[in-house]
Short mmCIF file of C-alpha atoms in Angstrom, two decimals:
data_model
loop_
_atom_site.label_atom_id
_atom_site.label_comp_id
_atom_site.label_asym_id
_atom_site.label_seq_id
_atom_site.Cartn_x
_atom_site.Cartn_y
_atom_site.Cartn_z
CA UNK S 1 4.94 27.97 9.97
CA UNK S 2 6.78 25.53 12.23
CA UNK S 3 10.18 24.50 10.95
CA UNK S 4 10.81 20.78 10.80
CA UNK S 5 13.53 19.60 13.20
CA UNK S 6 16.04 16.84 12.54
CA UNK S 7 14.50 14.69 15.29
CA UNK S 8 11.11 15.05 13.63
CA UNK S 9 12.69 14.20 10.27
CA UNK S 10 14.16 10.95 11.59
CA UNK S 11 11.04 9.86 13.51
CA UNK S 12 8.57 10.69 10.75
CA UNK S 13 10.90 9.26 8.08
CA UNK S 14 11.11 5.93 9.90
CA UNK S 15 7.37 6.01 10.55
CA UNK S 16 6.58 6.63 6.88
CA UNK S 17 8.95 3.93 5.65
CA UNK S 18 7.43 1.27 7.89
CA UNK S 19 3.74 2.20 7.85
CA UNK S 20 3.55 2.75 4.08
CA UNK S 21 4.13 -0.99 3.62
CA UNK S 22 2.71 -2.40 6.83
CA UNK S 23 -1.09 -2.53 6.40
CA UNK S 24 -1.70 0.17 9.02
CA UNK S 25 -1.81 3.40 6.91
CA UNK S 26 1.18 5.70 6.61
CA UNK S 27 -1.00 8.77 6.03
CA UNK S 28 -3.04 7.97 9.12
CA UNK S 29 0.09 7.63 11.24
CA UNK S 30 1.67 10.78 9.81
CA UNK S 31 -1.42 12.58 11.14
CA UNK S 32 -2.02 10.73 14.40
CA UNK S 33 1.51 10.35 15.79
CA UNK S 34 2.36 14.09 15.66
CA UNK S 35 -1.11 14.87 17.02
CA UNK S 36 -0.55 12.50 19.96
CA UNK S 37 2.82 14.10 20.72
CA UNK S 38 1.37 17.60 20.44
CA UNK S 39 3.20 20.91 20.54
CA UNK S 40 5.16 21.74 17.41
CA UNK S 41 4.52 18.18 16.18
CA UNK S 42 0.78 18.75 16.26
CA UNK S 43 1.17 22.01 14.36
CA UNK S 44 2.71 20.09 11.47
CA UNK S 45 -0.57 18.21 11.08
CA UNK S 46 -2.74 21.33 11.13
CA UNK S 47 -0.60 22.88 8.40
CA UNK S 48 -0.97 19.79 6.22
CA UNK S 49 -4.76 19.75 6.50
CA UNK S 50 -5.45 23.37 5.53
CA UNK S 51 -6.59 24.68 2.18
CA UNK S 52 -3.23 26.41 1.59
CA UNK S 53 -1.24 23.34 2.64
CA UNK S 54 0.63 23.28 -0.68
CA UNK S 55 2.98 25.75 1.02
CA UNK S 56 3.47 23.55 4.09
CA UNK S 57 7.04 22.37 4.81
CA UNK S 58 5.53 19.17 6.24
CA UNK S 59 3.81 18.34 2.95
CA UNK S 60 7.04 18.96 1.02
CA UNK S 61 8.82 16.67 3.46
CA UNK S 62 6.19 13.92 3.11
CA UNK S 63 6.63 14.11 -0.68
CA UNK S 64 10.33 13.29 -0.31
CA UNK S 65 9.48 10.37 1.98
CA UNK S 66 7.11 8.93 -0.64
CA UNK S 67 9.86 9.00 -3.25
CA UNK S 68 12.21 7.30 -0.77
CA UNK S 69 9.67 4.53 -0.11
CA UNK S 70 9.15 3.95 -3.84
CA UNK S 71 12.93 3.83 -4.34
CA UNK S 72 13.24 1.15 -1.64
CA UNK S 73 10.52 -0.92 -3.34
CA UNK S 74 12.25 -0.56 -6.69
CA UNK S 75 15.53 -1.76 -5.20
CA UNK S 76 13.94 -4.73 -3.43
CA UNK S 77 11.93 -5.85 -6.49
CA UNK S 78 14.54 -4.72 -9.04
CA UNK S 79 14.75 -8.13 -10.74
CA UNK S 80 10.97 -8.34 -11.01
CA UNK S 81 10.73 -4.82 -12.43
CA UNK S 82 13.41 -5.52 -15.04
CA UNK S 83 11.41 -8.55 -16.20
CA UNK S 84 8.12 -6.63 -16.09
CA UNK S 85 9.44 -3.68 -18.12
CA UNK S 86 11.02 -6.00 -20.69
CA UNK S 87 7.77 -7.96 -20.93
CA UNK S 88 5.76 -4.78 -21.40
CA UNK S 89 8.03 -3.61 -24.20
CA UNK S 90 7.71 -7.02 -25.84
CA UNK S 91 3.90 -6.90 -25.74
CA UNK S 92 3.88 -3.43 -27.26
CA UNK S 93 6.15 -4.63 -30.04
CA UNK S 94 4.39 -7.93 -30.76
CA UNK S 95 0.86 -6.83 -29.74
CA UNK S 96 0.40 -10.14 -27.95
CA UNK S 97 0.36 -11.24 -24.31
CA UNK S 98 1.84 -14.72 -24.10
CA UNK S 99 3.82 -15.15 -20.87
CA UNK S 100 2.85 -14.82 -17.21
CA UNK S 101 5.21 -11.84 -16.81
CA UNK S 102 3.66 -10.07 -19.79
CA UNK S 103 0.24 -10.61 -18.28
CA UNK S 104 1.45 -9.33 -14.89
CA UNK S 105 2.74 -6.15 -16.55
CA UNK S 106 -0.70 -5.37 -17.96
CA UNK S 107 -2.46 -6.37 -14.74
CA UNK S 108 -0.38 -3.73 -12.93
CA UNK S 109 -1.22 -1.09 -15.53
CA UNK S 110 -4.95 -1.83 -15.34
CA UNK S 111 -4.90 -1.81 -11.53
CA UNK S 112 -3.02 1.52 -11.47
CA UNK S 113 -5.58 3.40 -13.59
CA UNK S 114 -8.37 3.81 -10.96
CA UNK S 115 -6.14 5.17 -8.18
CA UNK S 116 -4.19 7.32 -10.65
CA UNK S 117 -7.29 9.09 -11.93
CA UNK S 118 -8.86 9.40 -8.48
CA UNK S 119 -5.64 10.68 -6.95
CA UNK S 120 -5.23 13.42 -9.54
CA UNK S 121 -8.82 14.54 -9.08
CA UNK S 122 -9.37 14.22 -5.34
CA UNK S 123 -6.06 13.92 -3.45
CA UNK S 124 -5.97 17.56 -2.28
CA UNK S 125 -9.66 17.55 -1.35
CA UNK S 126 -9.38 14.32 0.64
CA UNK S 127 -6.25 15.53 2.43
CA UNK S 128 -7.69 18.87 3.49
CA UNK S 129 -11.02 17.35 4.55
CA UNK S 130 -9.93 14.12 6.21
CA UNK S 131 -6.24 14.48 7.21
CA UNK S 132 -7.27 15.52 10.71
CA UNK S 133 -6.67 13.49 13.89
CA UNK S 134 -10.28 12.49 14.60
CA UNK S 135 -11.03 11.58 10.97
CA UNK S 136 -7.77 9.61 10.74
CA UNK S 137 -8.65 7.77 13.96
CA UNK S 138 -12.06 6.79 12.62
CA UNK S 139 -10.65 5.57 9.31
CA UNK S 140 -7.85 3.66 11.08
CA UNK S 141 -10.55 1.82 13.02
CA UNK S 142 -12.40 1.14 9.78
CA UNK S 143 -9.13 -0.14 8.30
CA UNK S 144 -8.85 -2.66 11.14
CA UNK S 145 -12.39 -3.84 10.48
CA UNK S 146 -11.66 -4.22 6.74
CA UNK S 147 -8.58 -6.33 7.44
CA UNK S 148 -10.47 -8.47 9.95
CA UNK S 149 -13.48 -9.00 7.69
CA UNK S 150 -11.18 -9.76 4.73
CA UNK S 151 -9.41 -12.48 6.71
CA UNK S 152 -12.70 -14.00 7.88
CA UNK S 153 -14.12 -14.06 4.35
CA UNK S 154 -10.88 -15.59 3.06
CA UNK S 155 -10.92 -18.34 5.71
CA UNK S 156 -14.58 -19.04 5.00
CA UNK S 157 -13.87 -19.37 1.29
CA UNK S 158 -10.94 -21.72 1.94
CA UNK S 159 -13.08 -23.86 4.26
CA UNK S 160 -15.86 -24.16 1.67
CA UNK S 161 -13.40 -25.09 -1.08
CA UNK S 162 -11.69 -27.64 1.17
CA UNK S 163 -15.06 -29.21 1.99
CA UNK S 164 -15.98 -29.30 -1.70
CA UNK S 165 -12.67 -30.95 -2.63
CA UNK S 166 -13.09 -33.55 0.12
CA UNK S 167 -16.61 -34.37 -1.04
CA UNK S 168 -15.61 -34.65 -4.69
CA UNK S 169 -12.44 -36.68 -4.05
CA UNK S 170 -14.38 -39.10 -1.85
CA UNK S 171 -16.72 -39.72 -4.78
CA UNK S 172 -13.97 -41.60 -6.59
CA UNK S 173 -10.62 -41.28 -8.44
CA UNK S 174 -10.52 -38.50 -10.97
CA UNK S 175 -13.73 -36.89 -9.73
CA UNK S 176 -11.92 -33.75 -8.54
CA UNK S 177 -10.44 -33.13 -11.98
CA UNK S 178 -13.78 -33.75 -13.64
CA UNK S 179 -15.39 -31.20 -11.33
CA UNK S 180 -12.63 -28.68 -12.05
CA UNK S 181 -11.51 -28.50 -8.43
CA UNK S 182 -7.72 -28.62 -7.86
CA UNK S 183 -6.92 -31.08 -5.09
CA UNK S 184 -3.67 -29.51 -3.99
CA UNK S 185 -4.53 -25.87 -3.25
CA UNK S 186 -7.40 -23.44 -2.87
CA UNK S 187 -5.23 -20.47 -3.90
CA UNK S 188 -4.86 -18.91 -7.31
CA UNK S 189 -1.64 -17.84 -8.95
CA UNK S 190 -1.11 -14.12 -9.42
CA UNK S 191 -1.00 -14.36 -13.22
CA UNK S 192 -4.46 -15.99 -13.34
CA UNK S 193 -6.21 -12.76 -12.33
CA UNK S 194 -8.43 -11.28 -15.02
CA UNK S 195 -7.99 -7.67 -16.07
CA UNK S 196 -11.38 -6.88 -14.56
CA UNK S 197 -10.26 -8.33 -11.21
CA UNK S 198 -7.06 -6.27 -11.35
CA UNK S 199 -9.16 -3.17 -11.97
CA UNK S 200 -11.33 -3.97 -8.94
CA UNK S 201 -8.23 -4.43 -6.75
CA UNK S 202 -6.92 -1.10 -8.06
CA UNK S 203 -10.28 0.47 -7.23
CA UNK S 204 -9.90 -0.80 -3.66
CA UNK S 205 -6.62 1.11 -3.49
CA UNK S 206 -8.37 4.46 -4.04
CA UNK S 207 -9.70 4.20 -0.47
CA UNK S 208 -6.12 4.78 0.72
CA UNK S 209 -6.59 8.46 -0.17
CA UNK S 210 -8.43 8.60 3.17
CA UNK S 211 -6.03 9.08 6.07
CA UNK S 212 -6.24 5.88 8.13
CA UNK S 213 -6.99 3.45 5.29
CA UNK S 214 -3.89 1.44 4.38
CA UNK S 215 -2.87 1.21 0.72
CA UNK S 216 -1.13 -2.14 1.15
CA UNK S 217 -3.82 -3.48 3.48
CA UNK S 218 -6.81 -2.65 1.29
CA UNK S 219 -5.02 -3.98 -1.81
CA UNK S 220 -4.11 -7.22 -0.03
CA UNK S 221 -7.72 -7.70 1.06
CA UNK S 222 -8.80 -7.21 -2.56
CA UNK S 223 -6.31 -9.87 -3.66
CA UNK S 224 -7.35 -12.30 -0.92
CA UNK S 225 -11.01 -11.93 -1.88
CA UNK S 226 -10.08 -12.85 -5.46
CA UNK S 227 -8.47 -16.10 -4.25
CA UNK S 228 -4.79 -15.15 -3.98
CA UNK S 229 -2.80 -16.44 -1.03
CA UNK S 230 -1.22 -13.97 1.38
CA UNK S 231 2.21 -14.14 -0.27
CA UNK S 232 0.95 -13.33 -3.77
CA UNK S 233 -1.54 -10.75 -2.48
CA UNK S 234 1.30 -8.98 -0.66
CA UNK S 235 3.61 -9.09 -3.67
CA UNK S 236 0.93 -7.71 -5.99
CA UNK S 237 0.20 -5.01 -3.41
CA UNK S 238 3.86 -3.94 -3.19
CA UNK S 239 4.41 -4.05 -6.95
CA UNK S 240 1.23 -2.03 -7.50
CA UNK S 241 2.21 0.49 -4.83
CA UNK S 242 5.58 1.22 -6.44
CA UNK S 243 4.44 3.23 -9.50
CA UNK S 244 1.58 4.83 -7.55
CA UNK S 245 3.78 6.09 -4.70
CA UNK S 246 6.56 7.11 -7.09
CA UNK S 247 4.19 9.03 -9.37
CA UNK S 248 2.53 10.78 -6.42
CA UNK S 249 5.93 11.83 -5.10
CA UNK S 250 7.38 12.94 -8.43
CA UNK S 251 4.23 14.92 -9.24
CA UNK S 252 4.72 17.08 -6.16
CA UNK S 253 8.52 17.02 -6.22
CA UNK S 254 8.72 20.65 -7.46
CA UNK S 255 7.41 21.71 -4.03
CA UNK S 256 10.83 20.74 -2.64
CA UNK S 257 12.40 23.42 -4.81
CA UNK S 258 9.89 26.06 -3.71
CA UNK S 259 9.67 28.26 -0.63
CA UNK S 260 7.99 25.52 1.42
CA UNK S 261 11.23 23.55 1.60
CA UNK S 262 13.62 26.51 1.59
CA UNK S 263 14.91 25.89 5.11
CA UNK S 264 14.54 22.13 5.50
CA UNK S 265 16.82 20.68 2.80
CA UNK S 266 19.01 19.01 5.42
CA UNK S 267 15.99 17.54 7.18
CA UNK S 268 14.63 16.30 3.85
CA UNK S 269 17.87 14.45 3.09
CA UNK S 270 17.96 12.85 6.55
CA UNK S 271 14.30 11.90 6.35
CA UNK S 272 14.70 10.53 2.82
CA UNK S 273 17.44 8.06 3.75
CA UNK S 274 15.71 7.12 7.01
CA UNK S 275 12.48 6.36 5.15
CA UNK S 276 14.30 4.42 2.42
CA UNK S 277 16.13 2.20 4.92
CA UNK S 278 12.97 1.66 6.99
CA UNK S 279 10.90 0.82 3.89
CA UNK S 280 13.48 -1.66 2.62
CA UNK S 281 13.58 -3.38 6.01
CA UNK S 282 9.76 -3.41 6.11
CA UNK S 283 9.26 -4.98 2.68
CA UNK S 284 12.01 -7.52 3.37
CA UNK S 285 10.27 -8.52 6.61
CA UNK S 286 6.75 -8.58 5.18
CA UNK S 287 7.67 -10.59 2.08
CA UNK S 288 8.74 -13.36 4.47
CA UNK S 289 6.03 -12.78 7.05
CA UNK S 290 3.16 -13.29 4.60
CA UNK S 291 4.45 -16.66 3.44
CA UNK S 292 2.95 -18.15 6.62
CA UNK S 293 1.10 -15.38 8.49
CA UNK S 294 -2.08 -13.33 8.10
CA UNK S 295 -3.40 -9.77 8.40
CA UNK S 296 -5.09 -10.43 11.75
CA UNK S 297 -2.38 -8.93 14.06
CA UNK S 298 -2.41 -5.73 12.02
CA UNK S 299 -6.21 -5.63 12.18
CA UNK S 300 -6.13 -5.88 15.98
CA UNK S 301 -3.49 -3.12 16.17
CA UNK S 302 -5.56 -0.78 13.96
CA UNK S 303 -8.69 -1.37 16.03
CA UNK S 304 -6.90 -0.69 19.34
CA UNK S 305 -4.96 2.34 18.07
CA UNK S 306 -7.98 3.70 16.22
CA UNK S 307 -10.38 3.45 19.15
CA UNK S 308 -7.79 4.93 21.54
CA UNK S 309 -7.24 7.84 19.12
CA UNK S 310 -10.99 8.43 18.80
CA UNK S 311 -11.23 8.69 22.59
CA UNK S 312 -8.24 11.04 22.63
CA UNK S 313 -9.35 13.43 19.88
CA UNK S 314 -13.16 13.27 20.01
#
């Protein structure tokens, strides 16, 4: 097996930290970028996609990067998580859900269930079958189409609601309230999601088990289609990703103590801190970006990179 170098550790660590949160698929990039570079980099990918990949140093390394990304999310949203955990404890004690934070806590739990069950059952199968350059290129292209279609559907919904509000308001004072149409905004607040809607958004996230489909991107599209604005859809996506990424990493953490990681402990440490710093910078940037911007630039990037990769590896 090819030993992971420190240069590879830094590059892949930074790549994981950024692409896990940017809606462009970290798993897809962890397959495609080494494959594009080739040589010993490409061999890392082939190890990760084999049936005996549990013994791959690359997989053990990726596990550490997932934990680093989750740690960065926990640090960035530390105040939110303190409130969410306290709210969850309160609901367990009182057996009532009364505040928006208490509701958010249970929305996150409900949304985590689908991807948790699917990940336990199918993660290894999906990785060995689809974590190959050509498959990742195809799914990255599909990811771009999903982001693009999600944005178009969202804009169409906003246009229809705006037209409906204009028509109702023009009918006379108070008509908008009587029709149940808010005059000020077409967006919903995060805490107004139903538990069923949270489950559907969580179900969307299971598609991220396919290399090339972005966890944050597919979850954001799910939120946008349920009426959230980009800022709330992104926040829900990042909060939802935190326990999922952390659990996936901790579940496979023992592999770092096994023979697969016997000679790469230094590289793991370097990659861990690189990924953590990159992920923190990414979530800090995106939390501001999505206050005014959309998924469209990321959709275009995925389409271009995906099609180019298909041509390269077909």
